[in-house]
PDB file of C-alpha atoms in Angstrom:
ATOM      1  CA  MET A   1      -2.818 -14.819   5.226  1.00  0.00           C
ATOM      2  CA  TYR A   2      -5.980 -12.579   4.145  1.00  0.00           C
ATOM      3  CA  ARG A   3      -9.424 -14.755   4.301  1.00  0.00           C
ATOM      4  CA  GLU A   4     -12.690 -13.853   2.805  1.00  0.00           C
ATOM      5  CA  LEU A   5     -15.686 -15.928   3.760  1.00  0.00           C
ATOM      6  CA  ALA A   6     -19.488 -15.675   3.129  1.00  0.00           C
ATOM      7  CA  PRO A   7     -21.415 -13.712   5.781  1.00  0.00           C
ATOM      8  CA  PRO A   8     -24.229 -15.674   7.982  1.00  0.00           C
ATOM      9  CA  PRO A   9     -27.599 -15.890   5.824  1.00  0.00           C
ATOM     10  CA  ASP A  10     -29.481 -13.284   8.207  1.00  0.00           C
ATOM     11  CA  LEU A  11     -26.687 -10.525   7.637  1.00  0.00           C
ATOM     12  CA  ALA A  12     -25.957 -11.142   3.559  1.00  0.00           C
ATOM     13  CA  ALA A  13     -28.110  -8.507   2.283  1.00  0.00           C
ATOM     14  CA  SER A  14     -26.312  -5.724   3.931  1.00  0.00           C
ATOM     15  CA  VAL A  15     -22.911  -7.735   4.532  1.00  0.00           C
ATOM     16  CA  ALA A  16     -20.719  -8.544   1.704  1.00  0.00           C
ATOM     17  CA  CYS A  17     -17.929 -10.740   3.626  1.00  0.00           C
ATOM     18  CA  VAL A  18     -16.284 -11.348   6.858  1.00  0.00           C
ATOM     19  CA  TRP A  19     -12.615 -11.152   7.058  1.00  0.00           C
ATOM     20  CA  SER A  20      -9.175 -12.147   8.719  1.00  0.00           C
ATOM     21  CA  SER A  21      -5.669 -11.334   8.727  1.00  0.00           C
ATOM     22  CA  VAL A  22      -2.675 -10.336   9.946  1.00  0.00           C
ATOM     23  CA  SER A  23      -1.388  -6.793   9.791  1.00  0.00           C
ATOM     24  CA  ARG A  24       1.307  -6.501   6.908  1.00  0.00           C
ATOM     25  CA  GLY A  25       1.535  -3.092   7.647  1.00  0.00           C
ATOM     26  CA  GLY A  26       1.691  -0.857   4.238  1.00  0.00           C
ATOM     27  CA  VAL A  27      -1.990   1.154   2.917  1.00  0.00           C
ATOM     28  CA  ILE A  28      -4.927   0.194   2.452  1.00  0.00           C
ATOM     29  CA  LEU A  29      -6.547   1.007  -1.266  1.00  0.00           C
ATOM     30  CA  PRO A  30     -10.102   2.627  -1.937  1.00  0.00           C
ATOM     31  CA  ASP A  31     -12.494   0.405  -2.763  1.00  0.00           C
ATOM     32  CA  GLY A  32     -15.883   1.990  -1.853  1.00  0.00           C
ATOM     33  CA  CYS A  33     -16.870  -0.429   0.957  1.00  0.00           C
ATOM     34  CA  VAL A  34     -17.459   0.453   4.799  1.00  0.00           C
ATOM     35  CA  ASP A  35     -15.758  -1.692   7.058  1.00  0.00           C
ATOM     36  CA  VAL A  36     -15.815  -2.610  11.071  1.00  0.00           C
ATOM     37  CA  VAL A  37     -12.525  -3.476  12.030  1.00  0.00           C
ATOM     38  CA  TRP A  38     -10.886  -5.074  14.672  1.00  0.00           C
ATOM     39  CA  ARG A  39      -7.125  -3.662  14.654  1.00  0.00           C
ATOM     40  CA  GLY A  40      -5.871  -5.575  17.638  1.00  0.00           C
ATOM     41  CA  ASP A  41      -6.072  -2.911  20.423  1.00  0.00           C
ATOM     42  CA  ARG A  42     -10.036  -1.209  19.669  1.00  0.00           C
ATOM     43  CA  LEU A  43     -12.831  -1.376  17.378  1.00  0.00           C
ATOM     44  CA  ILE A  44     -13.126   0.939  14.656  1.00  0.00           C
ATOM     45  CA  VAL A  45     -15.721   1.852  11.176  1.00  0.00           C
ATOM     46  CA  ALA A  46     -13.615   2.216   8.403  1.00  0.00           C
ATOM     47  CA  GLY A  47     -15.132   4.602   5.965  1.00  0.00           C
ATOM     48  CA  PRO A  48     -15.592   4.816   2.435  1.00  0.00           C
ATOM     49  CA  ALA A  49     -11.720   6.193   1.431  1.00  0.00           C
ATOM     50  CA  THR A  50     -10.751   8.111  -1.393  1.00  0.00           C
ATOM     51  CA  ALA A  51      -7.129   7.704  -1.424  1.00  0.00           C
ATOM     52  CA  ALA A  52      -4.682   5.168   0.351  1.00  0.00           C
ATOM     53  CA  VAL A  53      -4.761   5.149   4.091  1.00  0.00           C
ATOM     54  CA  ALA A  54      -1.891   4.038   6.219  1.00  0.00           C
ATOM     55  CA  ALA A  55      -2.984   0.634   8.250  1.00  0.00           C
ATOM     56  CA  GLY A  56      -1.993   1.947  11.349  1.00  0.00           C
ATOM     57  CA  VAL A  57      -1.634  -1.853  12.932  1.00  0.00           C
ATOM     58  CA  PRO A  58       1.904  -3.274  13.712  1.00  0.00           C
ATOM     59  CA  LEU A  59       3.277  -5.605  12.164  1.00  0.00           C
ATOM     60  CA  GLY A  60       2.001  -9.397  12.679  1.00  0.00           C
ATOM     61  CA  VAL A  61      -1.214  -8.444  14.416  1.00  0.00           C
ATOM     62  CA  PRO A  62      -4.054 -10.026  14.116  1.00  0.00           C
ATOM     63  CA  VAL A  63      -7.122  -7.957  12.933  1.00  0.00           C
ATOM     64  CA  PHE A  64     -10.516  -8.926  11.278  1.00  0.00           C
ATOM     65  CA  GLY A  65     -13.462  -7.304  10.484  1.00  0.00           C
ATOM     66  CA  VAL A  66     -17.339  -7.331   8.491  1.00  0.00           C
ATOM     67  CA  ARG A  67     -17.263  -5.108   5.148  1.00  0.00           C
ATOM     68  CA  PHE A  68     -20.818  -4.265   4.149  1.00  0.00           C
ATOM     69  CA  ARG A  69     -22.435  -4.076   0.380  1.00  0.00           C
ATOM     70  CA  LEU A  70     -22.185  -1.174  -1.533  1.00  0.00           C
ATOM     71  CA  GLY A  71     -25.181   1.172  -0.764  1.00  0.00           C
ATOM     72  CA  ALA A  72     -25.972  -1.012   2.561  1.00  0.00           C
ATOM     73  CA  ALA A  73     -23.282   1.059   4.984  1.00  0.00           C
ATOM     74  CA  GLY A  74     -25.721   3.840   5.774  1.00  0.00           C
ATOM     75  CA  ALA A  75     -28.725   2.477   6.440  1.00  0.00           C
ATOM     76  CA  ALA A  76     -27.525  -0.678   7.763  1.00  0.00           C
ATOM     77  CA  LEU A  77     -25.722   1.296  10.574  1.00  0.00           C
ATOM     78  CA  GLY A  78     -28.060   4.146  10.774  1.00  0.00           C
ATOM     79  CA  LEU A  79     -26.280   6.868   9.837  1.00  0.00           C
ATOM     80  CA  PRO A  80     -25.781   9.084   6.624  1.00  0.00           C
ATOM     81  CA  ALA A  81     -22.632   7.086   5.284  1.00  0.00           C
ATOM     82  CA  VAL A  82     -21.022  10.428   3.914  1.00  0.00           C
ATOM     83  CA  GLU A  83     -20.179  11.378   7.858  1.00  0.00           C
ATOM     84  CA  LEU A  84     -18.163   8.279   7.583  1.00  0.00           C
ATOM     85  CA  ALA A  85     -16.074   9.458   4.154  1.00  0.00           C
ATOM     86  CA  ASP A  86     -12.104   8.973   4.461  1.00  0.00           C
ATOM     87  CA  ALA A  87     -12.167   8.892   8.392  1.00  0.00           C
ATOM     88  CA  ALA A  88     -11.753   5.868  11.172  1.00  0.00           C
ATOM     89  CA  VAL A  89     -14.347   6.175  13.607  1.00  0.00           C
ATOM     90  CA  ASP A  90     -14.448   5.151  16.670  1.00  0.00           C
ATOM     91  CA  ALA A  91     -17.116   2.213  16.845  1.00  0.00           C
ATOM     92  CA  GLU A  92     -18.119   3.152  20.644  1.00  0.00           C
ATOM     93  CA  GLU A  93     -19.367   5.973  18.717  1.00  0.00           C
ATOM     94  CA  VAL A  94     -21.824   3.841  16.388  1.00  0.00           C
ATOM     95  CA  PHE A  95     -22.204   0.814  18.561  1.00  0.00           C
ATOM     96  CA  GLY A  96     -21.890   2.170  22.021  1.00  0.00           C
ATOM     97  CA  ARG A  97     -19.917   1.921  25.116  1.00  0.00           C
ATOM     98  CA  GLY A  98     -18.191  -1.395  25.748  1.00  0.00           C
ATOM     99  CA  ALA A  99     -18.269  -2.165  21.858  1.00  0.00           C
ATOM    100  CA  SER A 100     -14.417  -2.930  21.796  1.00  0.00           C
ATOM    101  CA  GLU A 101     -14.174  -4.591  25.042  1.00  0.00           C
ATOM    102  CA  ARG A 102     -17.201  -7.209  23.830  1.00  0.00           C
ATOM    103  CA  VAL A 103     -15.038  -7.482  20.850  1.00  0.00           C
ATOM    104  CA  ALA A 104     -11.706  -8.304  22.437  1.00  0.00           C
ATOM    105  CA  ALA A 105     -13.267 -10.925  24.553  1.00  0.00           C
ATOM    106  CA  GLY A 106     -15.334 -12.519  22.402  1.00  0.00           C
ATOM    107  CA  GLY A 107     -14.041 -12.311  18.714  1.00  0.00           C
ATOM    108  CA  MET A 108     -15.621 -12.742  15.222  1.00  0.00           C
ATOM    109  CA  PRO A 109     -19.037 -13.756  16.927  1.00  0.00           C
ATOM    110  CA  ALA A 110     -19.205 -10.669  18.848  1.00  0.00           C
ATOM    111  CA  LEU A 111     -18.735  -8.243  16.153  1.00  0.00           C
ATOM    112  CA  LEU A 112     -21.071 -10.249  14.123  1.00  0.00           C
ATOM    113  CA  GLU A 113     -23.367  -9.920  17.194  1.00  0.00           C
ATOM    114  CA  LEU A 114     -22.751  -6.182  17.183  1.00  0.00           C
ATOM    115  CA  VAL A 115     -23.542  -5.994  13.997  1.00  0.00           C
ATOM    116  CA  ARG A 116     -26.303  -7.494  13.890  1.00  0.00           C
ATOM    117  CA  ALA A 117     -27.941  -5.626  16.802  1.00  0.00           C
ATOM    118  CA  ARG A 118     -27.435  -2.400  15.078  1.00  0.00           C
ATOM    119  CA  LEU A 119     -28.713  -3.737  11.618  1.00  0.00           C
ATOM    120  CA  ARG A 120     -31.295  -1.664   9.729  1.00  0.00           C
ATOM    121  CA  PRO A 121     -32.867  -2.719   6.818  1.00  0.00           C
ATOM    122  CA  VAL A 122     -31.338  -1.404   3.670  1.00  0.00           C
ATOM    123  CA  ASP A 123     -33.549   0.311   0.949  1.00  0.00           C
ATOM    124  CA  PRO A 124     -33.842  -1.271  -1.961  1.00  0.00           C
ATOM    125  CA  LEU A 125     -33.681   2.055  -4.267  1.00  0.00           C
ATOM    126  CA  ASP A 126     -30.526   2.934  -2.439  1.00  0.00           C
ATOM    127  CA  ARG A 127     -28.847  -0.642  -2.965  1.00  0.00           C
ATOM    128  CA  ALA A 128     -29.816  -0.667  -6.726  1.00  0.00           C
ATOM    129  CA  ALA A 129     -28.255   3.054  -7.583  1.00  0.00           C
ATOM    130  CA  ALA A 130     -25.331   1.560  -6.065  1.00  0.00           C
ATOM    131  CA  LEU A 131     -25.139  -1.519  -8.207  1.00  0.00           C
ATOM    132  CA  ALA A 132     -26.352   0.645 -11.345  1.00  0.00           C
ATOM    133  CA  MET A 133     -23.541   3.348 -10.621  1.00  0.00           C
ATOM    134  CA  ALA A 134     -21.240   0.080 -10.762  1.00  0.00           C
ATOM    135  CA  ARG A 135     -21.342  -0.071 -14.416  1.00  0.00           C
ATOM    136  CA  PRO A 136     -19.245   2.440 -16.340  1.00  0.00           C
ATOM    137  CA  GLU A 137     -21.836   3.149 -18.718  1.00  0.00           C
ATOM    138  CA  THR A 138     -24.271   4.124 -16.107  1.00  0.00           C
ATOM    139  CA  ARG A 139     -25.217   7.891 -16.245  1.00  0.00           C
ATOM    140  CA  VAL A 140     -26.829   9.927 -13.304  1.00  0.00           C
ATOM    141  CA  ALA A 141     -29.285  12.039 -15.760  1.00  0.00           C
ATOM    142  CA  SER A 142     -30.728   8.138 -16.857  1.00  0.00           C
ATOM    143  CA  LEU A 143     -30.564   6.340 -13.870  1.00  0.00           C
ATOM    144  CA  ALA A 144     -32.801   8.882 -11.615  1.00  0.00           C
ATOM    145  CA  PRO A 145     -36.250   8.663 -14.286  1.00  0.00           C
ATOM    146  CA  GLU A 146     -35.533   4.840 -14.197  1.00  0.00           C
ATOM    147  CA  LEU A 147     -35.670   4.559  -9.840  1.00  0.00           C
ATOM    148  CA  GLY A 148     -38.424   7.455  -9.924  1.00  0.00           C
ATOM    149  CA  VAL A 149     -36.782   9.879  -8.086  1.00  0.00           C
ATOM    150  CA  SER A 150     -35.133  13.306  -9.391  1.00  0.00           C
ATOM    151  CA  GLU A 151     -31.623  13.393  -9.832  1.00  0.00           C
ATOM    152  CA  ARG A 152     -30.696  15.606  -7.354  1.00  0.00           C
ATOM    153  CA  GLN A 153     -32.716  13.375  -4.509  1.00  0.00           C
ATOM    154  CA  LEU A 154     -30.346  10.262  -6.054  1.00  0.00           C
ATOM    155  CA  ARG A 155     -27.200  12.292  -5.599  1.00  0.00           C
ATOM    156  CA  ARG A 156     -28.396  13.255  -1.603  1.00  0.00           C
ATOM    157  CA  ARG A 157     -29.431   9.376  -1.367  1.00  0.00           C
ATOM    158  CA  PHE A 158     -26.462   7.939  -2.396  1.00  0.00           C
ATOM    159  CA  LEU A 159     -24.111  10.163  -0.355  1.00  0.00           C
ATOM    160  CA  ASP A 160     -25.892   9.005   2.358  1.00  0.00           C
ATOM    161  CA  ALA A 161     -26.155   5.102   1.514  1.00  0.00           C
ATOM    162  CA  VAL A 162     -22.500   4.981  -0.006  1.00  0.00           C
ATOM    163  CA  GLY A 163     -20.576   8.221   1.360  1.00  0.00           C
ATOM    164  CA  TYR A 164     -19.418   9.800  -1.973  1.00  0.00           C
ATOM    165  CA  GLY A 165     -20.827  10.871  -5.145  1.00  0.00           C
ATOM    166  CA  PRO A 166     -21.849   8.407  -8.229  1.00  0.00           C
ATOM    167  CA  LYS A 167     -18.525   9.891 -10.119  1.00  0.00           C
ATOM    168  CA  THR A 168     -16.112   9.248  -7.655  1.00  0.00           C
ATOM    169  CA  LEU A 169     -17.703   5.496  -6.806  1.00  0.00           C
ATOM    170  CA  GLY A 170     -16.981   5.047 -10.541  1.00  0.00           C
ATOM    171  CA  ARG A 171     -13.575   5.860 -10.679  1.00  0.00           C
ATOM    172  CA  ILE A 172     -12.810   3.540  -7.260  1.00  0.00           C
ATOM    173  CA  LEU A 173     -14.755   0.847  -8.859  1.00  0.00           C
ATOM    174  CA  ARG A 174     -12.735   1.226 -12.008  1.00  0.00           C
ATOM    175  CA  PHE A 175      -9.465   1.063 -10.384  1.00  0.00           C
ATOM    176  CA  GLN A 176     -10.747  -2.036  -8.486  1.00  0.00           C
ATOM    177  CA  HIS A 177     -11.276  -3.541 -11.343  1.00  0.00           C
ATOM    178  CA  PHE A 178      -7.667  -2.895 -12.820  1.00  0.00           C
ATOM    179  CA  LEU A 179      -6.255  -4.353  -9.687  1.00  0.00           C
ATOM    180  CA  GLU A 180      -8.517  -7.609  -9.968  1.00  0.00           C
ATOM    181  CA  LEU A 181      -7.146  -7.917 -14.192  1.00  0.00           C
ATOM    182  CA  SER A 182      -3.804  -7.410 -13.288  1.00  0.00           C
ATOM    183  CA  GLY A 183      -3.108 -10.761 -11.898  1.00  0.00           C
ATOM    184  CA  ARG A 184      -3.758 -11.586 -16.022  1.00  0.00           C
ATOM    185  CA  GLY A 185       0.063  -9.928 -16.734  1.00  0.00           C
ATOM    186  CA  SER A 186       1.685  -6.551 -16.728  1.00  0.00           C
ATOM    187  CA  ASP A 187       0.453  -5.284 -20.249  1.00  0.00           C
ATOM    188  CA  LEU A 188      -0.594  -2.179 -18.826  1.00  0.00           C
ATOM    189  CA  ALA A 189      -1.862  -0.703 -22.337  1.00  0.00           C
ATOM    190  CA  ARG A 190      -4.290  -4.013 -22.689  1.00  0.00           C
ATOM    191  CA  LEU A 191      -4.767  -3.840 -18.660  1.00  0.00           C
ATOM    192  CA  ALA A 192      -5.993   0.076 -19.004  1.00  0.00           C
ATOM    193  CA  LEU A 193      -8.182  -0.709 -21.833  1.00  0.00           C
ATOM    194  CA  ASP A 194      -9.751  -4.039 -20.525  1.00  0.00           C
ATOM    195  CA  ALA A 195     -10.504  -2.100 -17.232  1.00  0.00           C
ATOM    196  CA  GLY A 196     -12.350   0.468 -19.118  1.00  0.00           C
ATOM    197  CA  TYR A 197      -9.970   3.584 -18.887  1.00  0.00           C
ATOM    198  CA  ALA A 198      -8.980   5.835 -21.826  1.00  0.00           C
ATOM    199  CA  ASP A 199      -5.106   4.740 -22.133  1.00  0.00           C
ATOM    200  CA  GLN A 200      -2.486   3.670 -20.152  1.00  0.00           C
ATOM    201  CA  ALA A 201      -2.135   7.175 -18.904  1.00  0.00           C
ATOM    202  CA  HIS A 202      -5.709   7.650 -18.041  1.00  0.00           C
ATOM    203  CA  LEU A 203      -5.160   4.535 -15.918  1.00  0.00           C
ATOM    204  CA  THR A 204      -1.489   6.083 -14.488  1.00  0.00           C
ATOM    205  CA  ARG A 205      -3.245   9.353 -13.421  1.00  0.00           C
ATOM    206  CA  GLU A 206      -5.977   7.312 -11.800  1.00  0.00           C
ATOM    207  CA  ALA A 207      -4.013   4.677  -9.878  1.00  0.00           C
ATOM    208  CA  LYS A 208      -1.435   7.770  -8.505  1.00  0.00           C
ATOM    209  CA  ARG A 209      -4.532   9.918  -7.240  1.00  0.00           C
ATOM    210  CA  LEU A 210      -5.806   6.834  -5.773  1.00  0.00           C
ATOM    211  CA  SER A 211      -2.952   5.089  -4.570  1.00  0.00           C
ATOM    212  CA  GLY A 212       0.004   7.270  -4.535  1.00  0.00           C
ATOM    213  CA  ARG A 213       1.460   4.370  -7.097  1.00  0.00           C
ATOM    214  CA  THR A 214       2.059   3.831 -10.573  1.00  0.00           C
ATOM    215  CA  PRO A 215       0.093   0.577 -12.159  1.00  0.00           C
ATOM    216  CA  ALA A 216       3.552  -1.146 -12.438  1.00  0.00           C
ATOM    217  CA  GLU A 217       4.473  -0.495  -8.754  1.00  0.00           C
ATOM    218  CA  LEU A 218       0.946  -1.645  -8.016  1.00  0.00           C
ATOM    219  CA  ILE A 219       1.398  -4.897  -9.950  1.00  0.00           C
ATOM    220  CA  ALA A 220       4.801  -5.697  -8.352  1.00  0.00           C
ATOM    221  CA  SER A 221       3.396  -5.022  -4.539  1.00  0.00           C
ATOM    222  CA  GLY A 222       1.065  -7.162  -5.234  1.00  0.00           C
ATOM    223  CA  ALA A 223      -1.813  -5.783  -4.813  1.00  0.00           C
ATOM    224  CA  GLY A 224      -5.023  -6.895  -5.034  1.00  0.00           C
ATOM    225  CA  ALA A 225      -8.781  -5.923  -5.610  1.00  0.00           C
ATOM    226  CA  ALA A 226     -11.036  -5.620  -2.213  1.00  0.00           C
ATOM    227  CA  GLY A 227     -14.470  -4.641  -1.221  1.00  0.00           C
ATOM    228  CA  GLU A 228     -17.541  -6.202  -3.474  1.00  0.00           C
ATOM    229  CA  ARG A 229     -16.127  -7.342  -6.772  1.00  0.00           C
ATOM    230  CA  VAL A 230     -16.916  -5.252  -9.642  1.00  0.00           C
ATOM    231  CA  ARG A 231     -17.827  -8.396 -11.693  1.00  0.00           C
ATOM    232  CA  SER A 232     -20.108 -10.080  -9.033  1.00  0.00           C
ATOM    233  CA  VAL A 233     -21.433  -6.810  -7.272  1.00  0.00           C
ATOM    234  CA  GLN A 234     -25.279  -8.096  -7.879  1.00  0.00           C
ATOM    235  CA  ALA A 235     -24.886 -11.416  -6.173  1.00  0.00           C
ATOM    236  CA  VAL A 236     -25.745 -12.112  -2.658  1.00  0.00           C
ATOM    237  CA  GLY A 237     -23.055 -13.424  -0.200  1.00  0.00           C
ATOM    238  CA  ALA A 238     -19.606 -14.562  -1.546  1.00  0.00           C
ATOM    239  CA  PRO A 239     -17.101 -17.897  -1.946  1.00  0.00           C
ATOM    240  CA  GLY A 240     -16.932 -19.934   0.967  1.00  0.00           C
ATOM    241  CA  ALA A 241     -19.107 -20.311   4.418  1.00  0.00           C
ATOM    242  CA  TYR A 242     -18.772 -18.808   7.721  1.00  0.00           C
ATOM    243  CA  ARG A 243     -16.597 -19.979  10.182  1.00  0.00           C
ATOM    244  CA  PRO A 244     -16.104 -18.625  13.706  1.00  0.00           C
ATOM    245  CA  ALA A 245     -12.950 -17.206  14.165  1.00  0.00           C
ATOM    246  CA  GLY A 246     -10.747 -18.653  16.654  1.00  0.00           C
TER     247      GLY A 246
END
């Protein structure tokens, strides 16, 4: 069973949630976020994806991780998030030798200590840009002057903070919003409009590009939203309270 909990208070500015699950195979859908994941045999940093990625973990293996907030991973980990895009990086390249062994021995508390030791302050401008681009009506040309930077500088900073550009993030967050709404029913035309697509055909094209499945197939599979929730993305923290794993 997949479970999300709020991070410890001292990590909440950069970390959206901590989570645990048992591998069911299948694929992981793009959600705009970066996770540090214990996958049963080693620790990885799962970068922001632009398409579905095979889980690659045997069925039944317990897995857990830390998910960074939109726009926080680059600064928090001390490297440009664009270097992690569509990649699963051995965590020892980020956290140093012995990272996997420490988490294997200590579970979630050990993972949180690794993150805590690595964490760098997140620039409020980068976070503000990511939050603003979570709104479908936001455009870089209008956002840059509001934040006091040029369009070019904003795009560069956005790549370093998020891992890809504003347009790609917008597409992924809109797709996640569809998944969030899909529990309401299977009226695809209505779901498409409510999620911000031009029409059902637009939703179908985007779903296939991002997940390899049609919207109907996604609903039938029970696929749900992930990442930092689109409609509550301005909130710090998440429902629940952290309790050590195991």
